[in-house]
Amino acid sequence: MNHLFSPFKFKALELKNRIVMPPMCQYSVEKKDGVATDWHYLHYVNRAIGGAGFIIIEMTDVDPDGRITDNDLGLWSDEQVPALARIVEACHQYGAKVGIQIAHAGRKAVDAPVPVAPSAIPFDENSKTPRALSTEEVKEMVEKFRKAVKRAINAGVDAIEIHGAHGYLIHQFHSPLTNKRDDEYGKDLTKFGSDIIQAAKREMPNDMPLIMRISAKEFVEGGYGIKESIEFAKKYQQAGVDMFHISSGGEGPIGSRGKPGTHAGYQVPLARDIKNALHVPVIAVGRLDDPILANSVIGNEDADLVAVGRGMLRNPHWALEAATILNKETEVPKQYLAGF
Ligand SMILES: Cc1cc2nc3c(=O)[nH]c(=O)nc-3n(C[C@H](O)[C@H](O)[C@H](O)COP(=O)(O)O)c2cc1C
């Protein structure tokens, strides 16, 4: 039976354990140029030293106006590649594999003078009203994703994660609440995401997995649920997604329909449902920072990998400590052996 420290192999991605650091924005670009800084280097390399098997670099945007804030990472220019390559190389040196989340914030781009979206519907009453992209601009946006993926591959990553969750641009296209278009990208709500997936795949080596993060459930009034997300995830799978990373929410202000859970493992049932319906590997995330609970998610075959976000912000050596608690073998850096 597999456990948190069982190796994982899928296509060319070989992980020493099943512990993932999920993408977490650091809002730490200093010059507003989208280039990773020493903070990013230290932040990611420390988690590699701390034993995480797979590190997914935070939301990295395909366009300056696709950033949540002007302090976010970008991959719209070749000049942004070397700083990321330095991070990837060092993480590899310490035994972690690296993915990167490629994204556009759409109407949630707070610092964009006029954010863009599928339709001119603001996130809430305090947000800027976005401008609806023309059909031509949607096609150009797909190209921006393709080029960012190409640059990520040039930076040496082991996998690509497309951000289709949390109410950002791709999510805005596949949610009926935010896509009121009458062109081909409104008639088929998954066309934008599918075009991006196919464009990304054209740049990726055949054996490199394409991961997609989705919100499997919306929390606003009238939002979609797991039944609908299984259907759109199937479309994305047909377009080329190899693995899903299952989150929820982010589409708008929380309505009376329901609030996100705040209990341990609250999104695991969603990950299990997608895994069982699509027969794909999935990453579970959300309040899984108790190693015993995280281990049970793998042992019970609810998910293939477990991501620990805030737990790793608190403790960069989360994985090494989990091995101690679970009494599993893992390689501790020789400099730190005395601590374990
Ligand atoms: C500071 C912070 C930044 C985040 N940034 C991102 C991001 O860039 N992309 C994303 O998909 N999720 C982001 N998230 C969500 C996390 O990846 C994760 O899904 C969430 O924190 C739940 O997992 P946890 O309970 O283990 O923290 C962020 C979360 C935090 C706390």
PDB file of C-alpha atoms and ligand atoms in Angstrom, residues 22-25 58-59 101 161 163 166 213 247 266 285-288 307-311 313, ligand 1:
ATOM      1  CA  PRO A  22       1.263  24.021  -3.813  1.00  0.00           C
ATOM      2  CA  PRO A  23       1.543  27.341  -5.638  1.00  0.00           C
ATOM      3  CA  MET A  24       1.454  30.251  -3.195  1.00  0.00           C
ATOM      4  CA  CYS A  25       1.869  33.851  -4.392  1.00  0.00           C
ATOM      5  CA  GLU A  58       3.358  30.225  -7.496  1.00  0.00           C
ATOM      6  CA  MET A  59       0.933  31.757  -9.995  1.00  0.00           C
ATOM      7  CA  GLN A 101       1.609  27.501 -12.285  1.00  0.00           C
ATOM      8  CA  GLU A 161       0.312  23.505 -14.051  1.00  0.00           C
ATOM      9  CA  HIS A 163      -4.364  27.684 -13.317  1.00  0.00           C
ATOM     10  CA  HIS A 166      -9.956  30.326  -7.845  1.00  0.00           C
ATOM     11  CA  ARG A 213      -5.792  23.207 -11.077  1.00  0.00           C
ATOM     12  CA  SER A 247      -9.285  23.064  -5.098  1.00  0.00           C
ATOM     13  CA  TYR A 266     -12.289  19.650   3.377  1.00  0.00           C
ATOM     14  CA  VAL A 285      -5.021  20.098  -1.072  1.00  0.00           C
ATOM     15  CA  GLY A 286      -6.567  22.016   1.795  1.00  0.00           C
ATOM     16  CA  ARG A 287      -5.888  21.733   5.517  1.00  0.00           C
ATOM     17  CA  LEU A 288      -3.870  18.559   5.222  1.00  0.00           C
ATOM     18  CA  ALA A 307      -0.205  19.379  -1.167  1.00  0.00           C
ATOM     19  CA  VAL A 308       0.513  21.268   2.043  1.00  0.00           C
ATOM     20  CA  GLY A 309       0.415  25.048   1.673  1.00  0.00           C
ATOM     21  CA  ARG A 310       0.139  27.044   4.864  1.00  0.00           C
ATOM     22  CA  GLY A 311       1.751  24.192   6.783  1.00  0.00           C
ATOM     23  CA  LEU A 313       4.792  28.461   5.151  1.00  0.00           C
TER      24      LEU A 313
HETATM   25  C1  LIG B   1      -0.191  33.019   0.772  1.00  0.00           C
HETATM   26  C2  LIG B   1      -0.966  32.138  -0.154  1.00  0.00           C
HETATM   27  C3  LIG B   1      -0.835  32.327  -1.532  1.00  0.00           C
HETATM   28  C4  LIG B   1      -1.524  31.488  -2.417  1.00  0.00           C
HETATM   29  N1  LIG B   1      -1.313  31.614  -3.778  1.00  0.00           N
HETATM   30  C5  LIG B   1      -1.853  30.723  -4.628  1.00  0.00           C
HETATM   31  C6  LIG B   1      -1.477  30.698  -6.001  1.00  0.00           C
HETATM   32  O1  LIG B   1      -0.594  31.426  -6.449  1.00  0.00           O
HETATM   33  N2  LIG B   1      -2.116  29.801  -6.804  1.00  0.00           N
HETATM   34  C7  LIG B   1      -3.053  28.924  -6.330  1.00  0.00           C
HETATM   35  O2  LIG B   1      -3.607  28.139  -7.107  1.00  0.00           O
HETATM   36  N3  LIG B   1      -3.368  28.890  -5.021  1.00  0.00           N
HETATM   37  C8  LIG B   1      -2.777  29.733  -4.166  1.00  0.00           C
HETATM   38  N4  LIG B   1      -3.027  29.619  -2.824  1.00  0.00           N
HETATM   39  C9  LIG B   1      -3.841  28.488  -2.329  1.00  0.00           C
HETATM   40  C10 LIG B   1      -2.933  27.330  -1.906  1.00  0.00           C
HETATM   41  O3  LIG B   1      -2.230  26.795  -3.013  1.00  0.00           O
HETATM   42  C11 LIG B   1      -3.746  26.193  -1.232  1.00  0.00           C
HETATM   43  O4  LIG B   1      -4.638  25.662  -2.168  1.00  0.00           O
HETATM   44  C12 LIG B   1      -4.515  26.691  -0.004  1.00  0.00           C
HETATM   45  O5  LIG B   1      -3.681  27.457   0.841  1.00  0.00           O
HETATM   46  C13 LIG B   1      -5.125  25.510   0.780  1.00  0.00           C
HETATM   47  O6  LIG B   1      -4.125  24.629   1.206  1.00  0.00           O
HETATM   48  P1  LIG B   1      -3.551  24.646   2.732  1.00  0.00           P
HETATM   49  O7  LIG B   1      -4.717  24.460   3.650  1.00  0.00           O
HETATM   50  O8  LIG B   1      -2.579  23.513   2.783  1.00  0.00           O
HETATM   51  O9  LIG B   1      -2.886  25.982   2.948  1.00  0.00           O
HETATM   52  C14 LIG B   1      -2.377  30.463  -1.920  1.00  0.00           C
HETATM   53  C15 LIG B   1      -2.518  30.307  -0.540  1.00  0.00           C
HETATM   54  C16 LIG B   1      -1.805  31.109   0.343  1.00  0.00           C
HETATM   55  C17 LIG B   1      -1.942  30.874   1.819  1.00  0.00           C
END
